[in-house]
Coordinates of C-alpha atoms in Angstrom, one line a residue:
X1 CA 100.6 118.0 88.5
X2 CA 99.8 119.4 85.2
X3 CA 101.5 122.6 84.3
X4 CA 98.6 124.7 84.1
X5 CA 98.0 123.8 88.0
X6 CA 101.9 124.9 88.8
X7 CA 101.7 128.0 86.8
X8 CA 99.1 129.2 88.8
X9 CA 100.4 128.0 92.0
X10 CA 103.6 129.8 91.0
X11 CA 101.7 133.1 90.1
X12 CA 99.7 133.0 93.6
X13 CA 102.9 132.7 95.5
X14 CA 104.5 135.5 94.0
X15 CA 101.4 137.5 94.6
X16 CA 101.2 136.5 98.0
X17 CA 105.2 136.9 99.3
X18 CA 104.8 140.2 97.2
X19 CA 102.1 141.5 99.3
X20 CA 102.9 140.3 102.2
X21 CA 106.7 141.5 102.2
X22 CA 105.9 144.8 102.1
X23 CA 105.7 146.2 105.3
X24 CA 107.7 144.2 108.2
X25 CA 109.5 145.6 110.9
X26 CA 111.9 142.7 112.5
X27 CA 111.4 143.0 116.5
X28 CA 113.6 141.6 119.1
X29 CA 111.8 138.2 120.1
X30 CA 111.5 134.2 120.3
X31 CA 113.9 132.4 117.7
X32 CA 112.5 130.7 115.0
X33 CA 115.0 128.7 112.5
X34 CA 112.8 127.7 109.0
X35 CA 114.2 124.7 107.3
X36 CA 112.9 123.9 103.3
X37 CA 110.2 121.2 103.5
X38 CA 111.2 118.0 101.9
X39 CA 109.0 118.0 98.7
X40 CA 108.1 114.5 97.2
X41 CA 106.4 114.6 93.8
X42 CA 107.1 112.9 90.4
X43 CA 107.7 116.3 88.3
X44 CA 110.1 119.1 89.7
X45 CA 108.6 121.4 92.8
X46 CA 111.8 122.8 93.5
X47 CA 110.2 126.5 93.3
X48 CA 107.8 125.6 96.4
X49 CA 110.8 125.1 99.1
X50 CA 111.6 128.7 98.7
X51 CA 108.7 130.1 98.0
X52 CA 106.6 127.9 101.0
X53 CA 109.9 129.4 102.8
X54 CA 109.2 133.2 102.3
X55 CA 105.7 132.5 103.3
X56 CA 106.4 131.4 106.8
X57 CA 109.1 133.9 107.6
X58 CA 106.6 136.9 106.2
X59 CA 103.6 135.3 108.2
X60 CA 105.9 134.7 111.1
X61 CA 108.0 137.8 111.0
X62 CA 104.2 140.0 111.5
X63 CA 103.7 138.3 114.6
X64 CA 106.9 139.6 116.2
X65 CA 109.3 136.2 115.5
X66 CA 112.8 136.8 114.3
X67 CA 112.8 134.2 111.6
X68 CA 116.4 132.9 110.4
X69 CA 116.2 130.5 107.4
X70 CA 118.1 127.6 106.9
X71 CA 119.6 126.8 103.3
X72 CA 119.5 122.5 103.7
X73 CA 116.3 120.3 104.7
X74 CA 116.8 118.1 106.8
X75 CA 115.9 115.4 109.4
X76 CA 114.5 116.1 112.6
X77 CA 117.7 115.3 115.1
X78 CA 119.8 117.4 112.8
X79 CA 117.5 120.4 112.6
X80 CA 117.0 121.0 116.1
X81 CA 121.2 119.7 117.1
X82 CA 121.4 122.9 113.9
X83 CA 119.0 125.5 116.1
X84 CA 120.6 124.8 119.1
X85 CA 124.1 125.9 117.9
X86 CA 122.3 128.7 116.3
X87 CA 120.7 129.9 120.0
X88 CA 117.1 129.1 118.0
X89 CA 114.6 129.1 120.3
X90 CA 112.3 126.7 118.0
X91 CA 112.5 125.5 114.7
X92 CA 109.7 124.9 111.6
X93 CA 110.2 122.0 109.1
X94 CA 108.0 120.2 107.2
X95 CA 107.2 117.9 103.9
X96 CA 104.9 117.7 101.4
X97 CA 103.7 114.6 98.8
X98 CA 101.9 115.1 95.7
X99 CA 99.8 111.8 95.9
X100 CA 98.0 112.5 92.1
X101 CA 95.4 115.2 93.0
X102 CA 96.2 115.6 96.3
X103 CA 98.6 116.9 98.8
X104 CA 99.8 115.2 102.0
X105 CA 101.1 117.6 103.8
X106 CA 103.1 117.8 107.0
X107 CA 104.3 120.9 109.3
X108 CA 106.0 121.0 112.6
X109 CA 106.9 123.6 115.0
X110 CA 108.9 122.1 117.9
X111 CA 110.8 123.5 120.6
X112 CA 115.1 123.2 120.6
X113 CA 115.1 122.8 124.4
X114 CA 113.1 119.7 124.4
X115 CA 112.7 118.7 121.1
X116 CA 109.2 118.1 121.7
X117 CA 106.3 119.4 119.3
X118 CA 104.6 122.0 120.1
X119 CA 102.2 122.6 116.7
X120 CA 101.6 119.4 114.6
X121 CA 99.9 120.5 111.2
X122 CA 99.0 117.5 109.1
X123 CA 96.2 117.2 106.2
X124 CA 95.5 115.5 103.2
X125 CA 94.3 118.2 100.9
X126 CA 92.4 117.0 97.5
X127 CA 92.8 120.8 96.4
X128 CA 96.1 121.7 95.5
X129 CA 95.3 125.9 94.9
X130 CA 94.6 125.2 98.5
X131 CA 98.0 124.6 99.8
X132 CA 99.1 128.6 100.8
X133 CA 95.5 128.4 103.0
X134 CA 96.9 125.4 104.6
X135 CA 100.3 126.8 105.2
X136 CA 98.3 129.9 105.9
X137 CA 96.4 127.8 108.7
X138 CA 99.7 126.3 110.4
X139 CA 101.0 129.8 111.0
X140 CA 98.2 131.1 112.3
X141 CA 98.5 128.9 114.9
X142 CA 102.0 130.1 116.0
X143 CA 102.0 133.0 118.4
X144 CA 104.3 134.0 120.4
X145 CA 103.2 133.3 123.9
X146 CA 103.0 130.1 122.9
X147 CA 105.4 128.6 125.0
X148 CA 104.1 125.2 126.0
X149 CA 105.3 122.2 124.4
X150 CA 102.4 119.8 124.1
X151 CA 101.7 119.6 120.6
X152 CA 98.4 120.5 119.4
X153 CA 96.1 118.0 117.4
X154 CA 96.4 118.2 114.0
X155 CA 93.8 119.2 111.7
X156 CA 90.8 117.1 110.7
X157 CA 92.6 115.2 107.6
X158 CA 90.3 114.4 104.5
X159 CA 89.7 110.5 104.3
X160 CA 90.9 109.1 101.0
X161 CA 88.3 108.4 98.5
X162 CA 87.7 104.4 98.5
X163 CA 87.8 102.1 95.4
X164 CA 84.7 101.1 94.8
X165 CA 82.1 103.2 94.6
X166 CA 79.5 101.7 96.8
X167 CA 82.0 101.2 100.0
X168 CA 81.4 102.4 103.4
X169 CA 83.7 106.0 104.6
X170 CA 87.4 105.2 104.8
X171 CA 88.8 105.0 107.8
X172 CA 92.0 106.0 106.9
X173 CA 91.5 109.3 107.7
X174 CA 94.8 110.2 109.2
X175 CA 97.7 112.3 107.6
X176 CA 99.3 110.2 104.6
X177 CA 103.4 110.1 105.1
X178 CA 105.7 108.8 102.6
X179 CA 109.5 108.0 102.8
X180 CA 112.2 109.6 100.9
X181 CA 112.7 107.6 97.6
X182 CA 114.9 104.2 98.3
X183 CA 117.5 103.3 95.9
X184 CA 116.2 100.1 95.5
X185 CA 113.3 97.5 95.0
X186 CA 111.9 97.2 98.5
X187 CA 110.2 93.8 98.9
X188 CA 109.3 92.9 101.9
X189 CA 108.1 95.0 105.5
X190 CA 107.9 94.3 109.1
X191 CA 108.0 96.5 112.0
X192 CA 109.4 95.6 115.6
X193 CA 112.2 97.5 118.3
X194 CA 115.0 95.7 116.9
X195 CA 117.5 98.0 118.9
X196 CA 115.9 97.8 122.6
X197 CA 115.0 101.5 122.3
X198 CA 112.1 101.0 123.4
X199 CA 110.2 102.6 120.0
X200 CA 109.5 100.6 117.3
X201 CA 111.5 100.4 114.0
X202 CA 110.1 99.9 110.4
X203 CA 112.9 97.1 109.0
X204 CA 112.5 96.4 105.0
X205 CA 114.1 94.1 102.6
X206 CA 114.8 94.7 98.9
X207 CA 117.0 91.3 96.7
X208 CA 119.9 91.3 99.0
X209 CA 119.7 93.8 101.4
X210 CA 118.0 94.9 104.9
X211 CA 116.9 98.4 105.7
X212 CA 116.1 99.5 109.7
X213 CA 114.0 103.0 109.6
X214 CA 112.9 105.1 112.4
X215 CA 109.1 107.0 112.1
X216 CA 108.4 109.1 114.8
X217 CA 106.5 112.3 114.7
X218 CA 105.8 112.1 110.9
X219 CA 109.3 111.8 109.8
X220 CA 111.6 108.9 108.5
X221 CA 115.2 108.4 109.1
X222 CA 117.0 105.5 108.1
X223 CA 119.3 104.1 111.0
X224 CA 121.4 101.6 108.7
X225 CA 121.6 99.3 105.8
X226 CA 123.0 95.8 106.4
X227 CA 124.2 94.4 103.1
X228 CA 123.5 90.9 102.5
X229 CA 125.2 88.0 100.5
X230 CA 125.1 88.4 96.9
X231 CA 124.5 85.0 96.1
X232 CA 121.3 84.9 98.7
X233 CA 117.8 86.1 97.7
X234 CA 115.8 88.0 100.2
X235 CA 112.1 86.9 100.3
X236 CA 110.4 87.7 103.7
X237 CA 111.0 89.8 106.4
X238 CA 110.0 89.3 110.0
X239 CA 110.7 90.1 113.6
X240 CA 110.6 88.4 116.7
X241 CA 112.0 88.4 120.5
X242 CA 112.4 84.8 120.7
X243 CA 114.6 85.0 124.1
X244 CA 112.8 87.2 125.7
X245 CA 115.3 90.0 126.1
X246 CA 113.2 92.7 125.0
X247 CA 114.8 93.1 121.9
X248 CA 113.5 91.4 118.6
X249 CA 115.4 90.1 116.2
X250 CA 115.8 90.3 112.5
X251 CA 114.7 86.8 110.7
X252 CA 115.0 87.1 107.0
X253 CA 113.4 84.2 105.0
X254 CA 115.9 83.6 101.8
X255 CA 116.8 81.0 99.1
X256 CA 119.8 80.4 97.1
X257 CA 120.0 82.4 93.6
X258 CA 121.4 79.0 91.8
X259 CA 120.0 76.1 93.8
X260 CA 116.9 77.5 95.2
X261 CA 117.0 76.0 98.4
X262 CA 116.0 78.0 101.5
X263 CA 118.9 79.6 103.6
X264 CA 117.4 81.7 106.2
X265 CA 119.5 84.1 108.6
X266 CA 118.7 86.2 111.6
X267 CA 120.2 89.5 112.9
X268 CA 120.4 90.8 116.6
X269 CA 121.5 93.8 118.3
X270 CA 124.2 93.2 120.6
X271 CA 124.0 96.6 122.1
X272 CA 126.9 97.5 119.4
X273 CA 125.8 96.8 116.2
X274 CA 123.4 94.7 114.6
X275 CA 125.1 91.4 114.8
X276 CA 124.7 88.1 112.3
X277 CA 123.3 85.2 115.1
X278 CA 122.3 82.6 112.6
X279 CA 122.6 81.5 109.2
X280 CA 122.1 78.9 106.5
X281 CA 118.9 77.5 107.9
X282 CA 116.9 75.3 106.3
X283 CA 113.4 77.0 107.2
X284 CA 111.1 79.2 106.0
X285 CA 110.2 81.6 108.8
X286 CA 107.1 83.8 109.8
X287 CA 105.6 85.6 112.4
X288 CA 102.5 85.2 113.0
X289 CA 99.1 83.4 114.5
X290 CA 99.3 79.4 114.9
X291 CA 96.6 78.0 112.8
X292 CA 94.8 76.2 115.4
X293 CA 94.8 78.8 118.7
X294 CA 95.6 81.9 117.0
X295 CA 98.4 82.2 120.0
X296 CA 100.8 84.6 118.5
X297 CA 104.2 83.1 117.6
X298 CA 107.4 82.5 115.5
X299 CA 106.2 80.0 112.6
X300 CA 108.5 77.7 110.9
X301 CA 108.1 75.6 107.8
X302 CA 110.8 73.3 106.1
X303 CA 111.0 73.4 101.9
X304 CA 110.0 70.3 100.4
X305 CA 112.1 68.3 97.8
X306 CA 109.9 67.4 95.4
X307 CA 107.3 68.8 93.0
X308 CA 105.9 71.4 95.4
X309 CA 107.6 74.5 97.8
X310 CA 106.9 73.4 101.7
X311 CA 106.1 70.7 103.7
X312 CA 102.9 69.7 105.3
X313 CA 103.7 70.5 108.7
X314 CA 103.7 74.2 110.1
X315 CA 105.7 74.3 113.7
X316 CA 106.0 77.0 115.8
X317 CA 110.1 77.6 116.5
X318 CA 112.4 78.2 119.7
X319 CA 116.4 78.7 120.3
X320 CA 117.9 75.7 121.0
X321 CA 119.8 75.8 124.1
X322 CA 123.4 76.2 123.0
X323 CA 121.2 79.2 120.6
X324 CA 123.0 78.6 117.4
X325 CA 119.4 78.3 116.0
X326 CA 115.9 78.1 115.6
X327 CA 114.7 74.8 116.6
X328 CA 111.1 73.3 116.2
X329 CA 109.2 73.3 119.2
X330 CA 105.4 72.0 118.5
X331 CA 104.0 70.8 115.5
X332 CA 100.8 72.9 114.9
X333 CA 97.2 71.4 113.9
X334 CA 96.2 72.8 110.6
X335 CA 92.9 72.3 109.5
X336 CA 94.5 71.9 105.5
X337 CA 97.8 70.0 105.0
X338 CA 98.4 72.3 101.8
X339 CA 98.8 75.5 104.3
X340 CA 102.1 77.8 104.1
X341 CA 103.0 79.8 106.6
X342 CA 102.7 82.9 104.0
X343 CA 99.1 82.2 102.9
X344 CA 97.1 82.6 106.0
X345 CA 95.7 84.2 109.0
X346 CA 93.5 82.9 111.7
X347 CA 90.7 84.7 113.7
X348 CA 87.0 84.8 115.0
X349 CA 86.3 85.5 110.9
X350 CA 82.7 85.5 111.6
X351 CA 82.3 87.8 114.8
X352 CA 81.0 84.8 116.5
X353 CA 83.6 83.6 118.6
X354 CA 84.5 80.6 116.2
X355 CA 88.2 80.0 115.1
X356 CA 88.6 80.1 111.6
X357 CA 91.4 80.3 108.5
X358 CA 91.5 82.6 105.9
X359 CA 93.7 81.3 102.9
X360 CA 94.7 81.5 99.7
X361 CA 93.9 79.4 96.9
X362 CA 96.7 78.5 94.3
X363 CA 94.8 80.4 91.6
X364 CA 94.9 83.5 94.4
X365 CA 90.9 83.1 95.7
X366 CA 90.3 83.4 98.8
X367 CA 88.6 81.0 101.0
X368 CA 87.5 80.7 105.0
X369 CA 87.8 76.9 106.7
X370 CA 86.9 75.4 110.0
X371 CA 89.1 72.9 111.6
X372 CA 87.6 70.1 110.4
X373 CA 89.0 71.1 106.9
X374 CA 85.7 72.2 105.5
X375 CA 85.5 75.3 103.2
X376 CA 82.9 77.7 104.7
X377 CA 83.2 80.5 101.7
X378 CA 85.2 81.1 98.7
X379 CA 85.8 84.3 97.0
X380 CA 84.3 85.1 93.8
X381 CA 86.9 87.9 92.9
X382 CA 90.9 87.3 92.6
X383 CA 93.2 89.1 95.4
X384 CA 96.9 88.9 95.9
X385 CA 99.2 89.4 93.4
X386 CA 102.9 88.6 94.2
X387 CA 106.3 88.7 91.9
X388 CA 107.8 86.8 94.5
X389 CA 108.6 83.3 93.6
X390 CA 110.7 80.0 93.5
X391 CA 111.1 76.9 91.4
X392 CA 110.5 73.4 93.4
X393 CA 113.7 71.7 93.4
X394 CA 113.0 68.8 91.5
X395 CA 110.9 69.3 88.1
X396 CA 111.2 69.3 84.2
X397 CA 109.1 72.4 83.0
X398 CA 110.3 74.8 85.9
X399 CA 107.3 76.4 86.6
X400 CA 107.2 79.3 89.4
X401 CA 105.9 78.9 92.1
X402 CA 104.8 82.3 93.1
X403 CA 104.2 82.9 97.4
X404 CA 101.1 84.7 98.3
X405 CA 100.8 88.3 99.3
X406 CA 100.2 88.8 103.4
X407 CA 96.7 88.2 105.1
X408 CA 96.2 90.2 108.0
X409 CA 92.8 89.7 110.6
X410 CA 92.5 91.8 113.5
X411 CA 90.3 94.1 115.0
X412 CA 92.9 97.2 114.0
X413 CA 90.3 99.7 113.9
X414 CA 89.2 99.0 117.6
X415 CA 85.5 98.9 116.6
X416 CA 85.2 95.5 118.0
X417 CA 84.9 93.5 114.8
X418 CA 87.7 91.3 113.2
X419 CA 88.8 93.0 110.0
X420 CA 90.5 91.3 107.2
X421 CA 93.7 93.4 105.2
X422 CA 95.3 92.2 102.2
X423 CA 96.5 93.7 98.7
X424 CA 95.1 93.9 95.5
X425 CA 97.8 94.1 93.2
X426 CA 96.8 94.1 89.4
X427 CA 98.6 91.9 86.5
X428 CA 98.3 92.9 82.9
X429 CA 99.5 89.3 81.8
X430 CA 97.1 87.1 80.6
X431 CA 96.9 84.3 83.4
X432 CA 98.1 81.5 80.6
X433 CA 101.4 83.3 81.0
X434 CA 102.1 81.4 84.4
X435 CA 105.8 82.0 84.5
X436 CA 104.7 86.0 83.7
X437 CA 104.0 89.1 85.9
X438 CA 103.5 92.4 85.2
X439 CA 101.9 94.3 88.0
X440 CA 100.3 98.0 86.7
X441 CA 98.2 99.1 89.9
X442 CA 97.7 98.3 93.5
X443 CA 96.3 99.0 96.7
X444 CA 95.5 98.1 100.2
X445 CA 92.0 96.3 101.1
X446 CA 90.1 95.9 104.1
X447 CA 87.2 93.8 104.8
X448 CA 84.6 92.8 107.3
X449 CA 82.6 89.5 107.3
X450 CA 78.9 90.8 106.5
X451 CA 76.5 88.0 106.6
X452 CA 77.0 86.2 102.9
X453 CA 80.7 87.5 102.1
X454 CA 83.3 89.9 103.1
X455 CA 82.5 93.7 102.9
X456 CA 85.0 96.7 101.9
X457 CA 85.4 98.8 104.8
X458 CA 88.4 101.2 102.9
X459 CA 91.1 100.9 100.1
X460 CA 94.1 102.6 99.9
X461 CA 94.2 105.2 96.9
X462 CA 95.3 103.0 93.7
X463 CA 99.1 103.6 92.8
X464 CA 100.7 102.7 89.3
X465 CA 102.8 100.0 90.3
X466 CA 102.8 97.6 92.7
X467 CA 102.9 97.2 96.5
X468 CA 104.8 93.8 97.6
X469 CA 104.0 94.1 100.9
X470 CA 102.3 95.6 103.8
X471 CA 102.0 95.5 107.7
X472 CA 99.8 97.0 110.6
X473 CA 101.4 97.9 114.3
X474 CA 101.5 101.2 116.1
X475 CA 104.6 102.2 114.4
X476 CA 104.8 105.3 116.2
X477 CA 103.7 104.1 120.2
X478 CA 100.8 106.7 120.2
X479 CA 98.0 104.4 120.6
X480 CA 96.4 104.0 116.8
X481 CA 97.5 101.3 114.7
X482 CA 99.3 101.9 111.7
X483 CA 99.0 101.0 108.5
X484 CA 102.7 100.3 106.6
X485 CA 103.4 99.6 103.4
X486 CA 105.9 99.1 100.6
X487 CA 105.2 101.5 97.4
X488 CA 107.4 100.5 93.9
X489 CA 106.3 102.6 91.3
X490 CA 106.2 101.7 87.2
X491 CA 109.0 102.5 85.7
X492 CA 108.7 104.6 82.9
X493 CA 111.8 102.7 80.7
X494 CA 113.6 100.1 81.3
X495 CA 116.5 100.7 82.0
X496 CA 115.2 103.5 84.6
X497 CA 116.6 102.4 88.0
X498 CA 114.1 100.8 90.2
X499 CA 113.3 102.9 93.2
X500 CA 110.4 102.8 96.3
X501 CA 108.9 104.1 98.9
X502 CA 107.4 103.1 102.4
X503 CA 104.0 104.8 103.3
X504 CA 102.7 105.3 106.6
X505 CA 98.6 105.9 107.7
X506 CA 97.1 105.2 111.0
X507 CA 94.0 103.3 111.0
X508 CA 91.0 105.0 112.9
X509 CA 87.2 103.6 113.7
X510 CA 85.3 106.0 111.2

């Protein structure tokens, strides 16, 4: 935000709390406890959490509420465990992102009793002189015979503004949330109930570490951080509820830092904590679609020792009886030998109810091919963009070999046609630099098969950085598929600490 734009927010607060405290009378009436909003933005907004916090208490207070506000933001569990103790009969808390020239923005009003909202207030607002009408909006829909605890849709969001020019309305039109900043370099994403909950968990990865996040209602909340082996690199992360128990575990695809070799482990909850069930395996793990049904499943594939990173067979993987580890069950068909479990995805591409694989070529093309091997279309433009990478174990130049970025094909939208997701990350190193990445921008793509090539249906806003990873699931169990990804910004030195984000958006049928 340029400082122009904050002086005059500043000045229009001021004039506003000004007016607006001048005559209140406090009545005897519902409760209200007002917590600061969590305020996400790359320059200082500290001004805003007080100033967005007179603003509610003077709206609220001239409908009759006896506002009390609290000094600390915090998460949901704790604010309303903190209005309970304070005989609050409801609570307001919210968060705001600064997303370039826009504001996500986020409200609640929820009940103590219950804990169940009872006003949900989210927009994406491209005017930010308009954020004391929004707030303005939100309380206006607080009265006090409001006493039912169903919360209210939220209001109409404004779709973010697609990448090219010439592509279709986005149809992520639903409230933009981003995490509090992580301490580290997230890498990897997936998203399962890893703790038999019953709700779904976001579960991230960054070099050596695994992070388990709750989403629920707009707002994150880390559960725990399981500290990996230092001498171990974290590549992928994945879940999966290979014994049927209802709870999925925790299978993180890693190599050695010295040798390179692939040392996988898995994680479980044991109803305790989250419990170490397997290490030191010798497979690269994925979940996802088998190559020749498309049958959702866990996907294994074993490193190979020469001059290349896998082996030419893809299996799909079990526990072994005594369950000290995944064991191959059936070796999958794959219409190319050269297929990693990392490159690919496998649906009715076409809309035609045809089979087909969508892969990634070395030089990061992408291309569709039947099962008889044959290549049906090839991409003229360049997708992907990965830092992730490993060095075969036997060579003399030690090139990298750098794993693809996910490929995801679904129907997420619900508009009965398969769509295609993947990122565009974008490198400023010329491509003779092979060993060499430096990402500068990013985003998220989708894409629907339109007669002669694919079609953009919406991008994600372009962020300076790069996005290693992304994943799509109805994070939150209210029936809309999400849209999840990891956010690491540009550093502006180098010897800045690395930090990132995870952003949520649900994915709607425009």
């Amino acid at each position: 935000m340029t400082k122009p734009v904050t002086n005059r927010l500043f000045f229009v607060l001021v004039l506003l709390t000004g007016l607006l405290h001048t005559t209140l009378a406090m009545a005897e009436s519902e409760r209200i406890l007002v917590f600061p909003f969590s305020i996400h933005s790359e320059t200082p907004m500290d001004f805003l959490k007080s100033g967005l916090g007179d603003l509610i208490e003077t709206q609220l207070s001239a409908k009759g509420f006896t506002v009390v506000r609290s000094d600390k933001e915090t998460d949901k569990a704790e604010a309303i465990k903190q209005a309970s103790e304070q005989s609050m009969d409801s609570l307001v808390m919210g968060s705001l992102t600064f997303l370039g020239e826009r504001i996500s923005i986020n409200t609640f009003w929820i009940d103590t009793a219950t804990g169940k909202t009872r006003i949900a207030f989210s927009r994406i607002e491209p005017d930010k002189e308009k954020l004391f009408e929004d707030m303005e909006a939100f309380t206006d829909q607080i009265h006090p015979e409001k006493n039912d605890t169903v919360a209210s849709p939220p209001a109409q969001a404004i779709a973010p503004l697609p990448v090219k020019s010439d592509a279709p309305s986005s149809a992520l039109t639903g409230p933009l949330v981003r995490s509090p900043r992580i301490e580290a370099e997230i890498n990897a994403v997936a998203i399962g109930d890893v703790n038999g909950d019953g709700k779904k968990q976001i579960v991230v990865t960054d070099r050596h570490s695994i992070f388990i996040e709750h989403f629920q209602e707009g707002v994150f909340s880390l559960e725990t951080r399981l500290e990996g082996k230092s001498y171990l690199i974290n590549l992928f992360v994945d879940t999966f509820d290979s014994n049927h128990n209802g709870i999925d575990e925790i299978i993180v695809s890693a190599v050695h830092s010295r040798s390179n070799q692939v040392s996988s482990y898995a994680y479980e909850w044991d109803g305790k904590t989250y419990a170490l069930i397997y290490q030191n395996m010798d497979f690269f793990f994925r979940t996802g679609k088998r190559p020749d049904t498309g049958e959702r499943a866990l996907l294994g594939q074993q490193q190979y020792f020469t001059n290349k990173v896998f082996d030419d067979k893809i299996m799909t993987m079990g526990r072994d009886t005594a369950g000290k580890s995944y064991i191959p069950i059936e070796t999958c068909a794959m219409p190319d030998k050269n297929l990693n479990i990392y490159a690919f995805d496998t649906a009715d591409i076409f809309n035609k109810g045809s089979l087909l694989t969508l892969t990634y070529t070395p030089s990061d093309y992408l291309k569709i091919l039947d099962f008889k091997g044959e290549e049906s279309w090839l991409s003229s433009d360049r997708y992907g963009g990965s830092n992730k990478f490993t060095e075969p174990l036997k060579q003399t130049d030690q090139e990298r070999m750098y794993f693809s970025v996910r490929i995801m094909a679904g129907d997420f939208d619900k508009n009965g046609k398969i769509d295609v997701v993947t990122l565009l990350n974008k490198n400023s190193s010329p491509r003779m630099f092979s060993n060499l990445k430096n990402f500068v921008e990013g985003s998220v793509e989708c894409m629907t098969w339109d007669t002669l090539g694919f079609k953009t249906q919406w991008s994600t806003q372009k962020i300076s950085g790069y996005i290693p990873d992304f994943y799509i699931d109805d994070v939150d169990s209210n029936g809309v598929n999400d849209l999840v990804y990891c956010l690491v910004p540009k550093k502006s030195s180098f010897i800045e600490k690395q930090i990132s984000y995870i952003v949520v958006q649900p994915i709607t049928h425009p």
